[in-house]
PDB file of C-alpha atoms and ligand atoms in Angstrom:
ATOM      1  CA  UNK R 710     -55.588 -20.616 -50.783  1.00  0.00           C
ATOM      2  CA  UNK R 711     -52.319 -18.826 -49.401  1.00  0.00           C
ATOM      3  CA  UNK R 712     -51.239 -16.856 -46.271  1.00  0.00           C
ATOM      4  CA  UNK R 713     -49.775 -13.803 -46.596  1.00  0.00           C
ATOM      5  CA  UNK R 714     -46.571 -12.264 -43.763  1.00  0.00           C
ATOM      6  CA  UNK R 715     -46.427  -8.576 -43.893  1.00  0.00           C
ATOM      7  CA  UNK R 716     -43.217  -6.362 -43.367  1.00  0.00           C
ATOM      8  CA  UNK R 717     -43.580  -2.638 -42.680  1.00  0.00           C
ATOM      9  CA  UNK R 718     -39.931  -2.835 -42.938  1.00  0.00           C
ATOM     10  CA  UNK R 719     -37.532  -5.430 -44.437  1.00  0.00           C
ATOM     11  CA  UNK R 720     -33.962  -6.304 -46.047  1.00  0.00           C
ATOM     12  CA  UNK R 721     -35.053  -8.139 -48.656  1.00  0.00           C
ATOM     13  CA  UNK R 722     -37.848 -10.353 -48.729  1.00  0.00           C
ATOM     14  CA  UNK R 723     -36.069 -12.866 -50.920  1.00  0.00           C
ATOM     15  CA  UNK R 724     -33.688 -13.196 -47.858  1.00  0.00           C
ATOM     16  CA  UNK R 725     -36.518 -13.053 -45.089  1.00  0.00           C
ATOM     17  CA  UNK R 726     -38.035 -16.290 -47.147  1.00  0.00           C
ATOM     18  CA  UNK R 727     -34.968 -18.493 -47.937  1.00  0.00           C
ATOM     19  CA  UNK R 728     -33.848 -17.763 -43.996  1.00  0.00           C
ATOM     20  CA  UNK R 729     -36.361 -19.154 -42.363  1.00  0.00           C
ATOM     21  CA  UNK R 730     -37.523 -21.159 -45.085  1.00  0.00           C
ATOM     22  CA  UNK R 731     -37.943 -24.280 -43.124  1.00  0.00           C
ATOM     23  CA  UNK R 732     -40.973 -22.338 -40.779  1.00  0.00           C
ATOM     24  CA  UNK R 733     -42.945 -21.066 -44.016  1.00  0.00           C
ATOM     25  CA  UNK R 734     -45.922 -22.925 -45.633  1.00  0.00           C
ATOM     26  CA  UNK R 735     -46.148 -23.436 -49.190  1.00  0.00           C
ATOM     27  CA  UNK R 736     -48.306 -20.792 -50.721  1.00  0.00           C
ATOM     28  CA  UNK R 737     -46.773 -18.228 -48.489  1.00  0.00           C
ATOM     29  CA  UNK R 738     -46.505 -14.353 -49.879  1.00  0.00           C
ATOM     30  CA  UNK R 739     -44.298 -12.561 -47.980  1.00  0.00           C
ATOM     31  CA  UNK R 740     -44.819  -8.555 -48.720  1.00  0.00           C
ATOM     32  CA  UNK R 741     -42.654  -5.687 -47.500  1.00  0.00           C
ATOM     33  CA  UNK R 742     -43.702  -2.052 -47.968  1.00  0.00           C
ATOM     34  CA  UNK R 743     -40.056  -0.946 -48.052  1.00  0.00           C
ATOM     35  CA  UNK R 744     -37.100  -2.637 -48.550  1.00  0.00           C
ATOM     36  CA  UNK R 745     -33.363  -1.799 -47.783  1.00  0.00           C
ATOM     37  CA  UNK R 746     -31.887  -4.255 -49.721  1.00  0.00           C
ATOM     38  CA  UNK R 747     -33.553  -5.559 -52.801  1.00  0.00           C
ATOM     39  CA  UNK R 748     -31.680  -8.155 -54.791  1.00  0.00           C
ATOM     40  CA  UNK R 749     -32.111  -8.630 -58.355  1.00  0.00           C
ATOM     41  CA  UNK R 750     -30.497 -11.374 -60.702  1.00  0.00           C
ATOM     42  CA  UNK R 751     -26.852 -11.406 -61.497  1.00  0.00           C
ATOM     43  CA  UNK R 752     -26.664  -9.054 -57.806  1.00  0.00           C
ATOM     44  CA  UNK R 753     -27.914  -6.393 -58.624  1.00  0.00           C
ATOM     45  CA  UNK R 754     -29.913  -4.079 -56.639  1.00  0.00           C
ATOM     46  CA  UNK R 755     -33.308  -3.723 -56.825  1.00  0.00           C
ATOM     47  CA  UNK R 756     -34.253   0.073 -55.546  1.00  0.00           C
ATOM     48  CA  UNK R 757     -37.036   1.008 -53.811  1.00  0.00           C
ATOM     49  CA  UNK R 758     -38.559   3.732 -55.050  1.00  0.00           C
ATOM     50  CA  UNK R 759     -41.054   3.918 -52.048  1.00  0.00           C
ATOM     51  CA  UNK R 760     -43.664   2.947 -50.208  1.00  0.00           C
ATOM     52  CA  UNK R 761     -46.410   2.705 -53.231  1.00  0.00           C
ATOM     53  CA  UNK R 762     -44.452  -0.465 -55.198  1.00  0.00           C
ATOM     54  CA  UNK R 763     -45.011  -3.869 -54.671  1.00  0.00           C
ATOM     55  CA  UNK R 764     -41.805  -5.903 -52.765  1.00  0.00           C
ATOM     56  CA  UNK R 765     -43.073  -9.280 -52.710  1.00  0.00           C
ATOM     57  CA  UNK R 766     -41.627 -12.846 -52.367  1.00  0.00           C
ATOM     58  CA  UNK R 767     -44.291 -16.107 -52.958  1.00  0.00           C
ATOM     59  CA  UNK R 768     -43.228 -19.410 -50.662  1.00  0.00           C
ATOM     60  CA  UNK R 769     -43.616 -22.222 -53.135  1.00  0.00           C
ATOM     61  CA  UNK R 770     -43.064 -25.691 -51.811  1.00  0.00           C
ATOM     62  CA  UNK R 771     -45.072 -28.420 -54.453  1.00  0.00           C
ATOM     63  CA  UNK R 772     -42.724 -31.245 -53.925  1.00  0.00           C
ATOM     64  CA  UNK R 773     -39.506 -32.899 -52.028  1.00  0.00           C
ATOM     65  CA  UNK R 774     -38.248 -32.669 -55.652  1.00  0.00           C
ATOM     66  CA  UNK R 775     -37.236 -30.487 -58.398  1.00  0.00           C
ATOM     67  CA  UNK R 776     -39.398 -31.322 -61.145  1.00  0.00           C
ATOM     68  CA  UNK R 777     -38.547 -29.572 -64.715  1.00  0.00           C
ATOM     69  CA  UNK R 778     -41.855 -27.717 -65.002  1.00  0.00           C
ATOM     70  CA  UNK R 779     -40.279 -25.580 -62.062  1.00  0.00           C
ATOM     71  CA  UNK R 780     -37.893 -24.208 -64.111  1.00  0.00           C
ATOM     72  CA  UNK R 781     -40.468 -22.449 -65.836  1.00  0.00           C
ATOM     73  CA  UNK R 782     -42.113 -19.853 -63.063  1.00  0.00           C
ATOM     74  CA  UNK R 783     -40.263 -17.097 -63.625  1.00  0.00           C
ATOM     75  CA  UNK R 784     -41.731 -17.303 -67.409  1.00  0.00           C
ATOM     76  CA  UNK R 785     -45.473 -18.001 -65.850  1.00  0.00           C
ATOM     77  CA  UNK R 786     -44.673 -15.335 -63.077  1.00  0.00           C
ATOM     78  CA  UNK R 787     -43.945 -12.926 -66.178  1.00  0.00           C
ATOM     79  CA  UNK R 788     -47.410 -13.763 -67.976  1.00  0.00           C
ATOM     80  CA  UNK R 789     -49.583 -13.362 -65.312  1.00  0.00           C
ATOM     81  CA  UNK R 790     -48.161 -10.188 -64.393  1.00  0.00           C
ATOM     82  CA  UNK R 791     -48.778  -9.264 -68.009  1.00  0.00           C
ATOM     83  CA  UNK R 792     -52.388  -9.963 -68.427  1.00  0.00           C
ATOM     84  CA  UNK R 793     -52.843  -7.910 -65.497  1.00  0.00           C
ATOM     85  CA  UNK R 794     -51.138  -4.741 -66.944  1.00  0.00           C
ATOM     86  CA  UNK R 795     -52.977  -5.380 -69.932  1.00  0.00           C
ATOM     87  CA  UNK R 796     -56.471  -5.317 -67.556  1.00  0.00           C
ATOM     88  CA  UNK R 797     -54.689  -1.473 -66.675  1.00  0.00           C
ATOM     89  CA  UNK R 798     -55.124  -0.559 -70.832  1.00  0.00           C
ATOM     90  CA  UNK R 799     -50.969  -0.646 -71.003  1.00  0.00           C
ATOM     91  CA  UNK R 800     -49.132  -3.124 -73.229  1.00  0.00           C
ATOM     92  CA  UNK R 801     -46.397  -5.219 -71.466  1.00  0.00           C
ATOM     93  CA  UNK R 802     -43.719  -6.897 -73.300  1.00  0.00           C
ATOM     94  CA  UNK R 803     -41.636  -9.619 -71.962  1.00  0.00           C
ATOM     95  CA  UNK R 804     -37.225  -9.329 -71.898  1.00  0.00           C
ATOM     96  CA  UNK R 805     -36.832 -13.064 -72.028  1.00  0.00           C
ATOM     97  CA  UNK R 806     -36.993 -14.835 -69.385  1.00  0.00           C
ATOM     98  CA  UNK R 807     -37.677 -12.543 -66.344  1.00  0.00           C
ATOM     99  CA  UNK R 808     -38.149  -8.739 -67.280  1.00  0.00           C
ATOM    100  CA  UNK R 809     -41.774  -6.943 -67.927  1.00  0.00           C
ATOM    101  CA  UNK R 810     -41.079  -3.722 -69.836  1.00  0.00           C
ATOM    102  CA  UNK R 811     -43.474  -1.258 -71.099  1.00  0.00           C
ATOM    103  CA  UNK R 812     -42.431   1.137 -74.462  1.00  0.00           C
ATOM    104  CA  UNK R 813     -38.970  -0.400 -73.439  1.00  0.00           C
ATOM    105  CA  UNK R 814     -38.273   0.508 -69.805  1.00  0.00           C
ATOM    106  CA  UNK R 815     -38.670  -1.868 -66.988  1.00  0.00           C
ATOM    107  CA  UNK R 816     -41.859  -2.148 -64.965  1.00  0.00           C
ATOM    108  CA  UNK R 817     -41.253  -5.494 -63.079  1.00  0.00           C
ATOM    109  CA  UNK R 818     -38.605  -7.985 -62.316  1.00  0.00           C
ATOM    110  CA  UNK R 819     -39.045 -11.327 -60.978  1.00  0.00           C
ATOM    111  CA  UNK R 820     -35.830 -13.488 -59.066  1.00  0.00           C
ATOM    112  CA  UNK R 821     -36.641 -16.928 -58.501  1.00  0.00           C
ATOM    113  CA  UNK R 822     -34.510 -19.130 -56.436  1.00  0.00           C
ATOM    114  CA  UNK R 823     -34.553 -22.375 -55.419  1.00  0.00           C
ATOM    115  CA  UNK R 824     -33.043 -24.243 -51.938  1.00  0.00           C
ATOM    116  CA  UNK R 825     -32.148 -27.889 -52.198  1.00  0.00           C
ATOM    117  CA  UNK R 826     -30.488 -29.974 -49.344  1.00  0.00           C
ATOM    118  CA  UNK R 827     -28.613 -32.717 -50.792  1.00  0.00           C
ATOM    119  CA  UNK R 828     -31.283 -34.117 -53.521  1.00  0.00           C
ATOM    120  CA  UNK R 829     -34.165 -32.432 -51.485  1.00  0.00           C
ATOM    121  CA  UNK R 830     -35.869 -29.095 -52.470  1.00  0.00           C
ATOM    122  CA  UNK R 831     -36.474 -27.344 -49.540  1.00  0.00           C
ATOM    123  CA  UNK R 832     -38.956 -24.600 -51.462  1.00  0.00           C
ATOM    124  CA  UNK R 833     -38.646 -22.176 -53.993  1.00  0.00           C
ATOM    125  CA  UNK R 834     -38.722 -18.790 -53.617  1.00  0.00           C
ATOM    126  CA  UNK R 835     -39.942 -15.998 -56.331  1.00  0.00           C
ATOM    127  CA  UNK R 836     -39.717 -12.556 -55.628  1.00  0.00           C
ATOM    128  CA  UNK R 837     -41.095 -10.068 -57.271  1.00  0.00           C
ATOM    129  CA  UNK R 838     -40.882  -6.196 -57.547  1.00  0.00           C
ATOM    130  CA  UNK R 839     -43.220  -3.826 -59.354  1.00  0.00           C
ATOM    131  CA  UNK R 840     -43.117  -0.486 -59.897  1.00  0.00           C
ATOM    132  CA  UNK R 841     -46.803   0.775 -59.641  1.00  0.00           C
ATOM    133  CA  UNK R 842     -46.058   4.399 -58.269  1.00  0.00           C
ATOM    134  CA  UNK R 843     -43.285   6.659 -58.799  1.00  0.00           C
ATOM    135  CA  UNK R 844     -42.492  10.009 -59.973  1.00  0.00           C
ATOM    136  CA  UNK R 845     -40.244  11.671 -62.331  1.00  0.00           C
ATOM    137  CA  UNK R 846     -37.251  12.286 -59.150  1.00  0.00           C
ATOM    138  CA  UNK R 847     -37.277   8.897 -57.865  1.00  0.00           C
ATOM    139  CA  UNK R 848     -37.295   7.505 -61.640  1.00  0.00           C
ATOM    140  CA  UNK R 849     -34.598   9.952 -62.031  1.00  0.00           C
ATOM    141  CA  UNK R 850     -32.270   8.653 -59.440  1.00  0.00           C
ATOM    142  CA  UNK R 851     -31.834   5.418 -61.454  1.00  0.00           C
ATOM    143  CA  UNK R 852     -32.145   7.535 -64.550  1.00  0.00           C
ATOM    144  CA  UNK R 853     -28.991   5.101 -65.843  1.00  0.00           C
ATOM    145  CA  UNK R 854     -31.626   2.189 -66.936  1.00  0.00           C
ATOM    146  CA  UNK R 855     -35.242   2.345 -68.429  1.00  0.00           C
ATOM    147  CA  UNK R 856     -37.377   2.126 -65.811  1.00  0.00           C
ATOM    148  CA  UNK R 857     -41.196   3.012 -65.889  1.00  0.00           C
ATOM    149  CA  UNK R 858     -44.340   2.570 -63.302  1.00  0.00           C
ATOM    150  CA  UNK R 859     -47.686   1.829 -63.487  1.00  0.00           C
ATOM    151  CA  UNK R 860     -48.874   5.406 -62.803  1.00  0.00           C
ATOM    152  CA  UNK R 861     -46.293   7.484 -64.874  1.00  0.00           C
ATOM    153  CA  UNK R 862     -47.446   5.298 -67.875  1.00  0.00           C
ATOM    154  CA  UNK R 863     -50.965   5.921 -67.190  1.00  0.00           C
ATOM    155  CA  UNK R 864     -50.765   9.305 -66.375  1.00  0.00           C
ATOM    156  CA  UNK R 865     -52.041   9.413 -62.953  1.00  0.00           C
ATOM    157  CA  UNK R 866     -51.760  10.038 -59.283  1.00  0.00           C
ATOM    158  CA  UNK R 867     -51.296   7.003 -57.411  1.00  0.00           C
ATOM    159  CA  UNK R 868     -51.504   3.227 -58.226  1.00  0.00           C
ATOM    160  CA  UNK R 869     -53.852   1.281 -55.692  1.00  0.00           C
ATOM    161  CA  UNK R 870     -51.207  -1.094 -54.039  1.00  0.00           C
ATOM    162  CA  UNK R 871     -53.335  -3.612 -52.919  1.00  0.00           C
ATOM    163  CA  UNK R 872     -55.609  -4.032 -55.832  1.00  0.00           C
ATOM    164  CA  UNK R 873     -53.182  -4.932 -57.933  1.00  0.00           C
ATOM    165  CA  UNK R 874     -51.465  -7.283 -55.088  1.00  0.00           C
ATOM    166  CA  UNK R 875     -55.093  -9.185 -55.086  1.00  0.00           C
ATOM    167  CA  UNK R 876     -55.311  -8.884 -58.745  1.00  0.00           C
ATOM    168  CA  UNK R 877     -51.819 -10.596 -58.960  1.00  0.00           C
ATOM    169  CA  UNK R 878     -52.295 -13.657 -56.506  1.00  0.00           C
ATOM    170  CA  UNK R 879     -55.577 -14.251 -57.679  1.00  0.00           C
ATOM    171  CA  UNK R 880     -54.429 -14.791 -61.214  1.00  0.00           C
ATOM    172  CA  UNK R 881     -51.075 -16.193 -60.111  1.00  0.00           C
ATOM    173  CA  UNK R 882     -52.662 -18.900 -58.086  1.00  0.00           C
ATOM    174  CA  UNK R 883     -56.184 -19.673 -59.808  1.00  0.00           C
ATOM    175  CA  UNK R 884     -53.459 -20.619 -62.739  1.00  0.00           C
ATOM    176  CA  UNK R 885     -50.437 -22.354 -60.465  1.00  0.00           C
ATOM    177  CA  UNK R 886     -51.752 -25.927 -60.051  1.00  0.00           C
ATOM    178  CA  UNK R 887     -52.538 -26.111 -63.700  1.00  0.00           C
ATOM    179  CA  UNK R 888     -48.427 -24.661 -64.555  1.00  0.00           C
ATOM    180  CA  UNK R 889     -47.201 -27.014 -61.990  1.00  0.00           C
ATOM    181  CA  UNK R 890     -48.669 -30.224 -63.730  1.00  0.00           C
ATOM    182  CA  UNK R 891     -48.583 -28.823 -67.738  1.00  0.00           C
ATOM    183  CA  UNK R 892     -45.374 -26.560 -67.620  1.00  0.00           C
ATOM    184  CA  UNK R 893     -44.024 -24.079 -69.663  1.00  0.00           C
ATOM    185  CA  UNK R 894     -46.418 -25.689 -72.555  1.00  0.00           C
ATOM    186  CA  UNK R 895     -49.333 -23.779 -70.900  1.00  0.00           C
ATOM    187  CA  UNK R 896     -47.972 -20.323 -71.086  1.00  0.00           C
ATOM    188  CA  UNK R 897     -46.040 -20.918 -74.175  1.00  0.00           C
ATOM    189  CA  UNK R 898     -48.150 -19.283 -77.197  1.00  0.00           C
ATOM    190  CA  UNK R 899     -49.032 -16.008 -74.389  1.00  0.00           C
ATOM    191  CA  UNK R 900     -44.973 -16.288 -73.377  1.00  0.00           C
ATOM    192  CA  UNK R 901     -43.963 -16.141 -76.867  1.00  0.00           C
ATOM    193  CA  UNK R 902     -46.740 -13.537 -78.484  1.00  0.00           C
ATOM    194  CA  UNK R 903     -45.230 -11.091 -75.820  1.00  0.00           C
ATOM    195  CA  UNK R 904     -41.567 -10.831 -76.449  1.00  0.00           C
ATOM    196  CA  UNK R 905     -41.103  -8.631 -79.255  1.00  0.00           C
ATOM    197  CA  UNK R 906     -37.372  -9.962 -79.888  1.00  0.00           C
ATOM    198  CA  UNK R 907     -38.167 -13.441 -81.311  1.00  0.00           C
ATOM    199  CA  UNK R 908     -37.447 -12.629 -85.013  1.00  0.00           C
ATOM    200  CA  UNK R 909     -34.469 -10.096 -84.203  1.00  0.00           C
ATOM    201  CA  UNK R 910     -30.637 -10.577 -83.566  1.00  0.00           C
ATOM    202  CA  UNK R 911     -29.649 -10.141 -80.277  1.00  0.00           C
ATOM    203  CA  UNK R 912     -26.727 -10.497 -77.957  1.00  0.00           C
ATOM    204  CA  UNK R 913     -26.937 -12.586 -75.065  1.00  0.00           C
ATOM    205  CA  UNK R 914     -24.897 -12.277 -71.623  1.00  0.00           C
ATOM    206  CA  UNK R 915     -23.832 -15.550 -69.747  1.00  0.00           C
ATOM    207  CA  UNK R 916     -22.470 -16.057 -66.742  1.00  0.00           C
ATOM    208  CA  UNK R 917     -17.959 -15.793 -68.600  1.00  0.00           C
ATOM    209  CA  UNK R 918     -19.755 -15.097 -72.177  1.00  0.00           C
ATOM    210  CA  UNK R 919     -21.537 -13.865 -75.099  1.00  0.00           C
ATOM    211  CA  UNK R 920     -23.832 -14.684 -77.160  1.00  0.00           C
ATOM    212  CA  UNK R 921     -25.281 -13.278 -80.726  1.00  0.00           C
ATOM    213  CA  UNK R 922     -27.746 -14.723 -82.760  1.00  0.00           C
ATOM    214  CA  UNK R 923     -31.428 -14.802 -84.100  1.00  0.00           C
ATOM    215  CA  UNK R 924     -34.027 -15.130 -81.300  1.00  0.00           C
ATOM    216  CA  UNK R 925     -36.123 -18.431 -82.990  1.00  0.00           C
ATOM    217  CA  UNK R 926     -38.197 -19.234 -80.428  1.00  0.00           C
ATOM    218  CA  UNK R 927     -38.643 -21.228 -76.773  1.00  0.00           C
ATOM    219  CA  UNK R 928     -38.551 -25.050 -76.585  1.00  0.00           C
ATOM    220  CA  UNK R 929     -41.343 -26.627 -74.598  1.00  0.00           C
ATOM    221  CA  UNK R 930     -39.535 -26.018 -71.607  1.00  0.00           C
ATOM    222  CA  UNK R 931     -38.747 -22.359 -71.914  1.00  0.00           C
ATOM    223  CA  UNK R 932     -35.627 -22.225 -72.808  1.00  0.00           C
ATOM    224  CA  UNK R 933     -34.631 -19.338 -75.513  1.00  0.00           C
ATOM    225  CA  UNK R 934     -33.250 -21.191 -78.810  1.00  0.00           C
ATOM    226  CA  UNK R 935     -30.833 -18.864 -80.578  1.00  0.00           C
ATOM    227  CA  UNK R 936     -29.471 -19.431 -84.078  1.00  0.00           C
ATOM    228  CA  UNK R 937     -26.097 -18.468 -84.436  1.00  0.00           C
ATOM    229  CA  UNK R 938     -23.343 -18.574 -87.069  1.00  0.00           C
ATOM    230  CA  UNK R 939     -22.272 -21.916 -86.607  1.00  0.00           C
ATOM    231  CA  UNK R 940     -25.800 -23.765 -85.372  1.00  0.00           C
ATOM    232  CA  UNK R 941     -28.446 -23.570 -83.148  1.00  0.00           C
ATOM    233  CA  UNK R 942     -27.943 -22.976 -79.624  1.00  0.00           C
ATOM    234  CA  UNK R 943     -30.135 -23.775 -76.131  1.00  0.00           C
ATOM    235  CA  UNK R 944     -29.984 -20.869 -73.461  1.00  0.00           C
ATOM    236  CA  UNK R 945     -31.628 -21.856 -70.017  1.00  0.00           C
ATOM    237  CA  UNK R 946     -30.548 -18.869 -68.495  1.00  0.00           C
ATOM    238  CA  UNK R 947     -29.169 -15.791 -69.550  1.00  0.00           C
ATOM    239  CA  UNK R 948     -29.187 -11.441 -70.040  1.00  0.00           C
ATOM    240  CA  UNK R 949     -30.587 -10.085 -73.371  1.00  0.00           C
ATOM    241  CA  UNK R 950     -27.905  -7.037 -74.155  1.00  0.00           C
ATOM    242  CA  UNK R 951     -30.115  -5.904 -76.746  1.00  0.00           C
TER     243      UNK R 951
HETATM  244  C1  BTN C1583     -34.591  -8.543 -61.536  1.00  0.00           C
HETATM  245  O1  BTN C1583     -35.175  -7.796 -62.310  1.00  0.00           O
HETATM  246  O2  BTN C1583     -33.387  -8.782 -61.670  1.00  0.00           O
HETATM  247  C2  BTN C1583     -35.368  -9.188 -60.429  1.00  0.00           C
HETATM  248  C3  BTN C1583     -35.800  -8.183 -59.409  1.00  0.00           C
HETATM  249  C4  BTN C1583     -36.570  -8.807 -58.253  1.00  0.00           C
HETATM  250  C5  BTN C1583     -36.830  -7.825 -57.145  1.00  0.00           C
HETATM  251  C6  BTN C1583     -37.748  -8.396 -56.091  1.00  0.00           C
HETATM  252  S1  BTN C1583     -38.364  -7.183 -54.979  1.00  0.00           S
HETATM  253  C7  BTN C1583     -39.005  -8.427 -53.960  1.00  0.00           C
HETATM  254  C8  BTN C1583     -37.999  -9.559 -53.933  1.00  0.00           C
HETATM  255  N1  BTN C1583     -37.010  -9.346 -52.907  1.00  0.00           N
HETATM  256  C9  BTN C1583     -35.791  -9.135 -53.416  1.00  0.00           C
HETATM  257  O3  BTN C1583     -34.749  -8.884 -52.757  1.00  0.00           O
HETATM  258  N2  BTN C1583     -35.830  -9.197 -54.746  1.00  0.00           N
HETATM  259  C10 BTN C1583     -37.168  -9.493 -55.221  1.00  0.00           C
END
């Protein structure tokens, strides 16, 4: 169903995949149990708070093309990392389009990238980091955001890494084939019922910009509509401030 490369030691594992891309199969999980130098969206770092979290990046290659439904698997990522926290008795919310918080404070992040040659897509790439194990000095050290792990919400010891690792591939890909043909549609009503800001005004961060309105909802595609002073506006990608 997938292959899995392991990395005692890595960069990043978003870099490992899209440089040597062209050797990977599809449905390839590449998982690092440290990493020097995590990337997140808009460059920022991901840290690694140690060997207990979860560094991983999945090897997708469906098609020669980019179909739209694609755009959507950061938002699918997102929900089937959810149901699985939920399976843990915690309640994940979801920081449109690619942040898993719990009580407000991050628990997972998701970067997806794509590589296209010309008008061919070479794969896509969606990394993944989740913060199953830390404690309170290592949460400390990036005491700047709100940052949580599995086992500090659940008051415990340690976080069994590869449980949840199985736990996530099994529900990413018993679900994937069914996403890749029926799109953010699929995950829409779980998408939506998770992200607590629909309803609430909130400022968004683009790429030279920002923008404030009320959260409505998601088109079919996954892409936040906003309603702002002066109309209705479409955000395909984007930072919720707050
Ligand atoms: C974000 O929240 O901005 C996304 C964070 C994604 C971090 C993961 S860790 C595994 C994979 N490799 C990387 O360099 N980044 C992703």
């Amino acid at each position: 169903m997938y292959n899995i490369i392991n990395f005692e030691q890595i960069d990043s594992t978003n870099n490992y995949a899209k440089l040597n891309l062209n050797k990977i199969l599809d449905r390839t999980v590449i998982c690092a149990d440290s990493q020097s130098a995590g990337r997140g969206r808009f460059n920022r770092k991901w840290v690694d708070m140690g060997r207990g979290n979860l560094f991983i990046s999945l090897v997708l290659k469906p098609s020669c093309v980019f179909e739209k439904n694609y755009a959507a698997l950061t938002q699918f990522t997102a929900v089937i990392l959810c149901r699985i926290f939920e399976e843990y008795g915690v309640q994940p919310e979801i920081k449109w389009p690619n942040d898993v918080l719990i009580d407000g404070k991050k628990i997972a992040g998701i970067l997806s990238e794509s590589v296209i040659k010309g008008s061919s897509l070479q794969g896509l790439i969606i990394g993944i980091g989740i913060n199953l194990n830390a404690d309170k000095d290592s949460l400390s050290l990036v005491a700047d955001k709100k940052i949580t792990a599995l086992n500090v919400e659940l008051l415990r010891e340690y976080e069994d890494k590869k449980l949840f690792l199985d736990k996530f591939l099994y529900g990413f890909f018993s679900s994937y084939d069914r996403f890749l043909s029926g799109g953010f549609l699929c995950i829409k009503d779980e998408y939506s019922k998770r992200c607590n800001f629909l309803s609430e005004r909130i400022c968004v961060n683009l790429l030279n910009k920002q923008v404030k309105g009320i959260a409505e909802r998601f088109t079919d595609s996954g892409e936040l509509v906003l309603k702002a002073d002066n109309g209705e506006i479409i955000l395909t990608a984007g930072d919720i401030l707050y």
